[in-house]
PDB file of C-alpha atoms in Angstrom:
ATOM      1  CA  UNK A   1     -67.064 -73.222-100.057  1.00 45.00           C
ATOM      2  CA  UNK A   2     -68.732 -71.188 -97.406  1.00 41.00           C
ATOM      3  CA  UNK A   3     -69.376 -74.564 -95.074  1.00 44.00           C
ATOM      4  CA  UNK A   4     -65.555 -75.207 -95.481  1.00 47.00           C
ATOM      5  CA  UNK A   5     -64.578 -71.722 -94.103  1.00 48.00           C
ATOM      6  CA  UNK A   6     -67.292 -71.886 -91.470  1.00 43.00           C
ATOM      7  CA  UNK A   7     -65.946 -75.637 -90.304  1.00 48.00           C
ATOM      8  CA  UNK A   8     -62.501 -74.505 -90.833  1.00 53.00           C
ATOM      9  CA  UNK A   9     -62.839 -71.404 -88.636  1.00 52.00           C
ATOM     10  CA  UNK A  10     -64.370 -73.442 -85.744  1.00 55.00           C
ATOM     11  CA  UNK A  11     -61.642 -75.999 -85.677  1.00 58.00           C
ATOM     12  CA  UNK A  12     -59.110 -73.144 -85.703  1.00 59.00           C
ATOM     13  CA  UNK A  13     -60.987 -71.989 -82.174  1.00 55.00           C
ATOM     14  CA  UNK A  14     -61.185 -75.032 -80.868  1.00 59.00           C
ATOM     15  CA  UNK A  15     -57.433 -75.564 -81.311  1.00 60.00           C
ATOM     16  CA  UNK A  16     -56.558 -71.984 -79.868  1.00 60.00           C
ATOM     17  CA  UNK A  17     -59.109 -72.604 -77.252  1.00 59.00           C
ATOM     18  CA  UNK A  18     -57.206 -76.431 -76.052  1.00 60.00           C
ATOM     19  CA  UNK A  19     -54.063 -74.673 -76.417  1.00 59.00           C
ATOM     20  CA  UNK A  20     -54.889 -71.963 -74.251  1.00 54.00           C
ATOM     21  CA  UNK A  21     -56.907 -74.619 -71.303  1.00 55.00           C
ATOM     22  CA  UNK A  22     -53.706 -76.765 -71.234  1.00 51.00           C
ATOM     23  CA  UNK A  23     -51.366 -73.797 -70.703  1.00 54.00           C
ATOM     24  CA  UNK A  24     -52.807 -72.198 -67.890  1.00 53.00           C
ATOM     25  CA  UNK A  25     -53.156 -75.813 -66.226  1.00 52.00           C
ATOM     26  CA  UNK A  26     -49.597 -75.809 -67.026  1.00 49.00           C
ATOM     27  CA  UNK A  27     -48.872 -72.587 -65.346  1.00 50.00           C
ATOM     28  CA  UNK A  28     -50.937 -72.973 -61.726  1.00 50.00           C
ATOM     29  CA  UNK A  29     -48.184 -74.185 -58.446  1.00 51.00           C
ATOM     30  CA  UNK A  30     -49.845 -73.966 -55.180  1.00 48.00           C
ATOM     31  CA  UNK A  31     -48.159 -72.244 -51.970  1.00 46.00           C
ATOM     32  CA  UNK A  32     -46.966 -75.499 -51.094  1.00 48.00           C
ATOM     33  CA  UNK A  33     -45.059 -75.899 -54.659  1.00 46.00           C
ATOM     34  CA  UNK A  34     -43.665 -72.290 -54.422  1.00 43.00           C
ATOM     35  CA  UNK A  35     -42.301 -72.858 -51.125  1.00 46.00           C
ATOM     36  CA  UNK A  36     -40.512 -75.977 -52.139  1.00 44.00           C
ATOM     37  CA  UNK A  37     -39.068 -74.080 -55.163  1.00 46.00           C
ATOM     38  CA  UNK A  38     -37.569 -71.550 -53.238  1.00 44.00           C
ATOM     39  CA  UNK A  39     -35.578 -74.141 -51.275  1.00 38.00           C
ATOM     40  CA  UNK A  40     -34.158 -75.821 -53.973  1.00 41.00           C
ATOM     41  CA  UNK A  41     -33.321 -72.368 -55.410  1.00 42.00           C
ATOM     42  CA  UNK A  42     -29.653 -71.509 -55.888  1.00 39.00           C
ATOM     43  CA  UNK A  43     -27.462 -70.757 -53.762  1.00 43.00           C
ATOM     44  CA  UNK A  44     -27.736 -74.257 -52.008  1.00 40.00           C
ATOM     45  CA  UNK A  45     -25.061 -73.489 -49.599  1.00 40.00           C
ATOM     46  CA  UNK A  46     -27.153 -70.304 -47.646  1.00 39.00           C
ATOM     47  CA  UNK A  47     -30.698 -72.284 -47.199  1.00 43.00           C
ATOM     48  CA  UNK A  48     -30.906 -75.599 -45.703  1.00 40.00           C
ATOM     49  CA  UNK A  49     -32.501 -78.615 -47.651  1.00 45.00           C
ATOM     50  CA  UNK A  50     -35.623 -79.907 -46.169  1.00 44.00           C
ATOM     51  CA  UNK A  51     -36.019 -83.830 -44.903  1.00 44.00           C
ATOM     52  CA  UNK A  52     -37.819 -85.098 -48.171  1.00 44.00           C
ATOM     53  CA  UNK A  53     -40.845 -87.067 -47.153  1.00 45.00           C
ATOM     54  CA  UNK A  54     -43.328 -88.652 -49.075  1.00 44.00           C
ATOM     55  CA  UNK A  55     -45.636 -86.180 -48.956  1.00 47.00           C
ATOM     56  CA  UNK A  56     -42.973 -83.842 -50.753  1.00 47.00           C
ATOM     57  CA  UNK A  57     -41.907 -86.497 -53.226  1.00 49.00           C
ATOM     58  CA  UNK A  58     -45.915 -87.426 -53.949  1.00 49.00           C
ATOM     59  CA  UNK A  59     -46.068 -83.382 -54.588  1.00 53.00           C
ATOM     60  CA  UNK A  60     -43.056 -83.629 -57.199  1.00 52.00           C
ATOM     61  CA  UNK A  61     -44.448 -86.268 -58.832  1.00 48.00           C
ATOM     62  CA  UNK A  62     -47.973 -84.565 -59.045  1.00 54.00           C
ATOM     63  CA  UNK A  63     -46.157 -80.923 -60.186  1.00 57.00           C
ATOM     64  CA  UNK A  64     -44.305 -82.987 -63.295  1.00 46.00           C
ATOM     65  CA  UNK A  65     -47.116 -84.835 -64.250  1.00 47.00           C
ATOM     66  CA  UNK A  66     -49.383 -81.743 -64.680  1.00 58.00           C
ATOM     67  CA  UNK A  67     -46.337 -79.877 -66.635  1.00 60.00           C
ATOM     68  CA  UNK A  68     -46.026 -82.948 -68.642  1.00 51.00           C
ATOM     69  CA  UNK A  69     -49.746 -82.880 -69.306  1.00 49.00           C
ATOM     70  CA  UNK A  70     -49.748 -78.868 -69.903  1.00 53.00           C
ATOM     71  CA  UNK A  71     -46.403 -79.694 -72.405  1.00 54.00           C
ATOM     72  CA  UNK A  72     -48.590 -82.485 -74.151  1.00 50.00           C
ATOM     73  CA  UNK A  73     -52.134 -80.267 -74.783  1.00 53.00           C
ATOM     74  CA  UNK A  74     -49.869 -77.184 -75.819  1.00 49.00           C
ATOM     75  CA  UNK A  75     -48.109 -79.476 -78.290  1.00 53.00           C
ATOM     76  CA  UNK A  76     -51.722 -81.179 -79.272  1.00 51.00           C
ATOM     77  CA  UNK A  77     -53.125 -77.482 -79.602  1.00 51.00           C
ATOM     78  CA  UNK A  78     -50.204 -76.697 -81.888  1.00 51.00           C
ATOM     79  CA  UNK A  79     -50.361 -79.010 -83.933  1.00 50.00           C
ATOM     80  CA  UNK A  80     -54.093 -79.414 -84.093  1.00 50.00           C
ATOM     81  CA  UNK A  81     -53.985 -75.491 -85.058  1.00 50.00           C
ATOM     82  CA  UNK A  82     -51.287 -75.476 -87.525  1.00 47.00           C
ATOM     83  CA  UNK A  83     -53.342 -78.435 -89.257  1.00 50.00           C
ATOM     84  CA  UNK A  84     -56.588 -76.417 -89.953  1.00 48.00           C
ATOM     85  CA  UNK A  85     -54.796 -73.994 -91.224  1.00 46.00           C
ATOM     86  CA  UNK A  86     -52.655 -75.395 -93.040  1.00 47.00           C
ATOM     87  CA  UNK A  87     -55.764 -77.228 -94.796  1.00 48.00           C
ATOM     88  CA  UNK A  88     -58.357 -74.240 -94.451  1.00 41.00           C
ATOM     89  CA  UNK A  89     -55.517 -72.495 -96.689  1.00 43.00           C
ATOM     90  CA  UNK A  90     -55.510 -75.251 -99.572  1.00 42.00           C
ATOM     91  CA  UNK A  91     -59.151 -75.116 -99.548  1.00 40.00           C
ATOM     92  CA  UNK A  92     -58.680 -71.394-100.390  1.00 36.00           C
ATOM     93  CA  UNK A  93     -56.031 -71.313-102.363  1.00 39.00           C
ATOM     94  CA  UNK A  94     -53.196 -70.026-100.082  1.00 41.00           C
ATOM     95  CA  UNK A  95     -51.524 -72.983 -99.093  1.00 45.00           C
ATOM     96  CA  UNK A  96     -49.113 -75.653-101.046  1.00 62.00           C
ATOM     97  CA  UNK A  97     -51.397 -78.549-101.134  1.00 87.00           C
ATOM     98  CA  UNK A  98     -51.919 -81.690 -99.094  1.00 94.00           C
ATOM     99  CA  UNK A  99     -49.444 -83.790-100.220  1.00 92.00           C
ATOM    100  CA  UNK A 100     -47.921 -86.418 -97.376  1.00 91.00           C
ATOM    101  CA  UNK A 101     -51.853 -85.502 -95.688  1.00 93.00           C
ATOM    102  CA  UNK A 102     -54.834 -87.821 -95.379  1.00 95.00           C
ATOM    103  CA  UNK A 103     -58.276 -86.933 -96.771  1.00 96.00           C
ATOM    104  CA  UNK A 104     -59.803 -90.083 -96.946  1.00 96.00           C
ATOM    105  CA  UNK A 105     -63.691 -89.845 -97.726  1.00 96.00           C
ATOM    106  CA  UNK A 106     -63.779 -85.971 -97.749  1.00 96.00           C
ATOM    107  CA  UNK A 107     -65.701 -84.068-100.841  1.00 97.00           C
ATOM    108  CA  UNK A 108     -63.788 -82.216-103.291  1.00 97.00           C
ATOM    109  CA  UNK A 109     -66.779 -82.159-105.828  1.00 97.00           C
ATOM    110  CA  UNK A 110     -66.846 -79.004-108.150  1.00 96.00           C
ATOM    111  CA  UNK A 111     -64.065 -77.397-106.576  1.00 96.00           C
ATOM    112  CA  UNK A 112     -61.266 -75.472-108.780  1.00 96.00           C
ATOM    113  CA  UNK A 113     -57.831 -77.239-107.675  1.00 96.00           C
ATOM    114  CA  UNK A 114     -55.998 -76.493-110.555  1.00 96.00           C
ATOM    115  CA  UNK A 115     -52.003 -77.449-110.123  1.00 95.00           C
ATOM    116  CA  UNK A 116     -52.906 -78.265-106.351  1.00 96.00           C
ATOM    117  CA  UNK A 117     -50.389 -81.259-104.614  1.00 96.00           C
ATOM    118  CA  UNK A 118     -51.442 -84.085-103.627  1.00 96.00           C
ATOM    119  CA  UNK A 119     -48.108 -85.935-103.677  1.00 94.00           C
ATOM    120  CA  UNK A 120     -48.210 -89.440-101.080  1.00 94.00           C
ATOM    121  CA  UNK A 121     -51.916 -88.553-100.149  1.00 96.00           C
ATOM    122  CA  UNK A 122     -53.970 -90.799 -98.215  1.00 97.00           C
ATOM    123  CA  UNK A 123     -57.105 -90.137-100.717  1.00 96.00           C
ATOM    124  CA  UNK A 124     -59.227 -93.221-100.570  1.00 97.00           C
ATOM    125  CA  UNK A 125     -62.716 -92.820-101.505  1.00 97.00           C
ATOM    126  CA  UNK A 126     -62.333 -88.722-101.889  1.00 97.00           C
ATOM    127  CA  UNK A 127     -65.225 -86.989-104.125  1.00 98.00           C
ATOM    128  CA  UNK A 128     -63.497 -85.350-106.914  1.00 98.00           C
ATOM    129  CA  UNK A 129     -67.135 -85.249-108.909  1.00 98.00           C
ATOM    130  CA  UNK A 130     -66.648 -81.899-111.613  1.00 97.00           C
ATOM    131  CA  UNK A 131     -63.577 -80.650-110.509  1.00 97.00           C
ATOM    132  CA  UNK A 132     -61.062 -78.872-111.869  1.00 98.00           C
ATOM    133  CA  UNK A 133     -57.850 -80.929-111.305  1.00 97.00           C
ATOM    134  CA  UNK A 134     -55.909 -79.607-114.110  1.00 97.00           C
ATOM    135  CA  UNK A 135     -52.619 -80.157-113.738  1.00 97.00           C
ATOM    136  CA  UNK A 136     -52.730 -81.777-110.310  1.00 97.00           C
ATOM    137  CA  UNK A 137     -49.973 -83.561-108.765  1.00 96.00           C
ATOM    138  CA  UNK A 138     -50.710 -87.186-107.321  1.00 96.00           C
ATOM    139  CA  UNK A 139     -47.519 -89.339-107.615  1.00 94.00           C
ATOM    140  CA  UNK A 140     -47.507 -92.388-105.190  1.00 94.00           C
ATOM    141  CA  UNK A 141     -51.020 -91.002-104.092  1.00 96.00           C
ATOM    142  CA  UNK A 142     -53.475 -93.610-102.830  1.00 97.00           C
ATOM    143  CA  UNK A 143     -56.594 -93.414-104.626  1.00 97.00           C
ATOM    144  CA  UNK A 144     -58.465 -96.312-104.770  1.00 97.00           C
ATOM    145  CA  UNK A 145     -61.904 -95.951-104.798  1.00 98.00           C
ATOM    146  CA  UNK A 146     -61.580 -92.030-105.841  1.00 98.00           C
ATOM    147  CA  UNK A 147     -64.506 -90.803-108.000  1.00 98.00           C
ATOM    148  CA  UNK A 148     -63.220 -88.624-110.768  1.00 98.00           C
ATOM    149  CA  UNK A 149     -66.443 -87.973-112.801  1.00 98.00           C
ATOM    150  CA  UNK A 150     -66.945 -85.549-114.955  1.00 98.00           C
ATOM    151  CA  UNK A 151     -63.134 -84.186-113.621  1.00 98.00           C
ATOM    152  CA  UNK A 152     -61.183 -82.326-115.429  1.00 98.00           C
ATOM    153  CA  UNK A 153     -57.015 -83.752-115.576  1.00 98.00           C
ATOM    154  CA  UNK A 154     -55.830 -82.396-118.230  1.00 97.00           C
ATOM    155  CA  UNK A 155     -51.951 -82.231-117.569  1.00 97.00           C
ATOM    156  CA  UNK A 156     -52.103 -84.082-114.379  1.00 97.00           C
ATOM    157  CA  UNK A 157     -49.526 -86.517-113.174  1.00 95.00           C
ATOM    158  CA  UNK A 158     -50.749 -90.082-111.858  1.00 95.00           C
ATOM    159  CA  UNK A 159     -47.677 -92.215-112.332  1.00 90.00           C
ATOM    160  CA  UNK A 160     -47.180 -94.663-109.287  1.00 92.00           C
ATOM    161  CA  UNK A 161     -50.554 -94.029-107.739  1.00 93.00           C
ATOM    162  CA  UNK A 162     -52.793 -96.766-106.057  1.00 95.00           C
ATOM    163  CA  UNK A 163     -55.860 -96.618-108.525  1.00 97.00           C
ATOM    164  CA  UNK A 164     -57.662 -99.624-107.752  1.00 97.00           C
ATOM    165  CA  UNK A 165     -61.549 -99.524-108.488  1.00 97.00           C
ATOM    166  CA  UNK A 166     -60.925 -95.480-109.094  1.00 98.00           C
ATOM    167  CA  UNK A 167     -63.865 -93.925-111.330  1.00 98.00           C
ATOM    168  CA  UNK A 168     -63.211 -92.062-114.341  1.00 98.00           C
ATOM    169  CA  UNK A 169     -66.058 -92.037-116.440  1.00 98.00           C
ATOM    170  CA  UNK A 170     -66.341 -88.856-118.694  1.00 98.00           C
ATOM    171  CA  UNK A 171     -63.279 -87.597-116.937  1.00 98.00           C
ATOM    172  CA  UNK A 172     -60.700 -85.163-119.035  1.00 98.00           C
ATOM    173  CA  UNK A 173     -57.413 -86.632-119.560  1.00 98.00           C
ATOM    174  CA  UNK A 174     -55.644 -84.431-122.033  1.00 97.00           C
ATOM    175  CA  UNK A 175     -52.151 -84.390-121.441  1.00 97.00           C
ATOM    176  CA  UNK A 176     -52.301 -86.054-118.282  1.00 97.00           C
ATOM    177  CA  UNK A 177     -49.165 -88.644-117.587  1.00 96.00           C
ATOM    178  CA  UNK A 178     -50.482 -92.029-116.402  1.00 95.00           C
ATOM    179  CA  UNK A 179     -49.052 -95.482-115.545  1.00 92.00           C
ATOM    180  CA  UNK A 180     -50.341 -99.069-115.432  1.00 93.00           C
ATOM    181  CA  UNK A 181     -51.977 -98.513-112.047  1.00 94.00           C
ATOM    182  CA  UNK A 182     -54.635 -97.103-114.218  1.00 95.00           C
ATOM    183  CA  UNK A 183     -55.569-100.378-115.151  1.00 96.00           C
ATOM    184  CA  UNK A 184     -57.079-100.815-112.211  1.00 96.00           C
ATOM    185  CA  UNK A 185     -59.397 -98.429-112.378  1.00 97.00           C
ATOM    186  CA  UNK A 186     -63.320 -99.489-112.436  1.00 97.00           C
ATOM    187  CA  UNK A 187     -64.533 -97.736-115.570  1.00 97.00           C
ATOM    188  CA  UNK A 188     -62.973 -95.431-118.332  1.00 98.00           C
ATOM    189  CA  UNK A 189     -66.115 -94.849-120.120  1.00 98.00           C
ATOM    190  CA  UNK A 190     -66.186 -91.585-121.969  1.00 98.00           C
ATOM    191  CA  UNK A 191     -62.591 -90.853-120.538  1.00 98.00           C
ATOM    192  CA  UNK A 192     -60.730 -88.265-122.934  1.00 98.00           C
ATOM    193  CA  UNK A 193     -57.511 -89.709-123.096  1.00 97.00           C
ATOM    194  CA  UNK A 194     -56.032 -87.117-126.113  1.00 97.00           C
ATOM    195  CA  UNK A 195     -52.313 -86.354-126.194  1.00 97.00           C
ATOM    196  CA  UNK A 196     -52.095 -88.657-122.545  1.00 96.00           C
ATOM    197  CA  UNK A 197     -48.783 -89.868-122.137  1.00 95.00           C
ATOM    198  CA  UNK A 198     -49.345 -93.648-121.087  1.00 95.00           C
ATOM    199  CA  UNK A 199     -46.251 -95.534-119.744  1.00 89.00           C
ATOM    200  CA  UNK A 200     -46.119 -98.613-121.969  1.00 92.00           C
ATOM    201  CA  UNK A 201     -47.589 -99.551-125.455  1.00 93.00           C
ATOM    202  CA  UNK A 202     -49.180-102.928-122.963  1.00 95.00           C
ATOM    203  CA  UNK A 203     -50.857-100.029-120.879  1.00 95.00           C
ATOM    204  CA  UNK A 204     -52.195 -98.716-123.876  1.00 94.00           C
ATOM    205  CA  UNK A 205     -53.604-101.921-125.482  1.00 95.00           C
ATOM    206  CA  UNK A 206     -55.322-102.958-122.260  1.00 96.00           C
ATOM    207  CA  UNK A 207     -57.156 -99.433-121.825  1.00 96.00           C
ATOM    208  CA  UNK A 208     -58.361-100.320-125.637  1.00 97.00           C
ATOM    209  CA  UNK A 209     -59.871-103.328-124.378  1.00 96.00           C
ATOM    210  CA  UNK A 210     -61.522-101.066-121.608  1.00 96.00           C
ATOM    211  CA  UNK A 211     -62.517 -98.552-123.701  1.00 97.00           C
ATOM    212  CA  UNK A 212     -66.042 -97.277-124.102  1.00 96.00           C
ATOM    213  CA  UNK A 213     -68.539 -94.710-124.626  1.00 97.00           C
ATOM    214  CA  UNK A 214     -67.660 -90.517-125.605  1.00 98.00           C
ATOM    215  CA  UNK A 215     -67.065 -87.606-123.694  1.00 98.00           C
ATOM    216  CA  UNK A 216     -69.428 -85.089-122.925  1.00 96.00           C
ATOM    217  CA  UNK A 217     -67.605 -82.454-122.992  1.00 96.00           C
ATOM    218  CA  UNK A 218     -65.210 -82.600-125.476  1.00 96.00           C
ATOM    219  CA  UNK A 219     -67.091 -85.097-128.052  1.00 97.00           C
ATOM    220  CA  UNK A 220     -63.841 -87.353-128.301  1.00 97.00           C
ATOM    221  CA  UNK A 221     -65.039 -90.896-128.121  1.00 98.00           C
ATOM    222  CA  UNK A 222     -62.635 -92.724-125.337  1.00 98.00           C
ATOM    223  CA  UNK A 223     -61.079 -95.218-127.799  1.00 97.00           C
ATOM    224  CA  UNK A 224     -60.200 -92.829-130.570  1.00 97.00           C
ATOM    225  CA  UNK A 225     -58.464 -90.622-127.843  1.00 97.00           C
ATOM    226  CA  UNK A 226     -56.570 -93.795-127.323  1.00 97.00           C
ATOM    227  CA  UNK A 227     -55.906 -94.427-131.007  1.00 95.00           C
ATOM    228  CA  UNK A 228     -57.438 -97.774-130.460  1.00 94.00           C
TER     229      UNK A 228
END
């Protein structure tokens, strides 16, 4: 937890400190730029316009391009700062979750994300190892690959998620409300599936055919859970 705050915190001042580099490049006219501003300052009638050359129209060119640039890094900073905060606050806690956000590959192992949302995630390949994922949100989440072991779900919603070759061996599933994606999954073995609310008798059958092993936390062997 303390690495997360310590990465999180130096991402926030790298953001600040882009933001900050692009707006003052943003900011900086030369005499030259100055003294064209101030004749094409209103009123037109009282100052006479100035032959435009080359040389004036190369300097135009050069002033929008580096307030175009300065617009771009600000808006890069911006968003690069609201980001890590946004996800330096769901680490902690403090923020609504990271639904719509991709996480692909990061490690989630033994953390306590109870009722966190992870609605549309990109979450391929995420470490969920021991955590506490009680009733977690993942609807239309993409988690193939996702290692759930030892996890607790109790309560958690799965339905329309990508679950292909996801692990859930010894995982708690109390309560949770799962679909046929689950089917997918690589192993079940000593998954607690008590009380789960399973979208189809089929869905049901074929997770009895998958069935195997008990859980180690709640002693429930996976196909009586199923009521195999």
């Amino acid at each position: 937890a303390t690495s997360s705050r310590v990465l999180s915190a130096s991402l926030l001042v790298a953001s600040a400190a882009l933001l900050v580099a692009f707006a003052a490049l943003a900011s900086t006219r030369t005499p030259r730029e100055l003294e064209a501003n101030e004749f094409l300052s209103f009123p037109l009638v009282t100052r006479a316009r100035p032959a435009v050359s080359v040389h004036a129209g190369e300097r135009g060119c050069g002033r929008v391009a580096r307030r175009g640039l300065g617009m771009f890094g600000a808006g890069l900073g911006l968003s690069l700062l609201s980001q890590n905060m946004r996800r330096a606050d769901a680490i902690s806690g403090g923020g609504k979750g990271y639904s719509g956000y991709t996480i692909e590959g990061e490690d989630f192992s033994g953390k306590q994300l109870v009722g966190e949302e992870f609605r549309g995630t990109m979450a391929k390949r995420v470490n969920f190892r021991g955590a506490n994922l009680q009733n977690a949100q993942f609807q239309k989440a993409d988690l193939r690959y996702v290692d759930f072991t030892g996890a607790d779900l109790s309560g958690a919603a799965l339905e329309q998620c990508t679950l292909e070759g996801a692990i859930f061996k010894d995982t708690i599933l109390e309560n949770a409300y799962l679909g046929e994606p689950i089917l997918k999954a690589e192993t079940i073995e000593g998954a607690d599936f008590t009380d789960a609310i399973i979208a189809s008798s089929f869905t049901q059958r074929e997770l009895c055919k998958m069935a195997s092993g008990t859980n180690s936390k709640t002693g429930v062997p996976t196909k009586e859970s199923l009521n195999c």
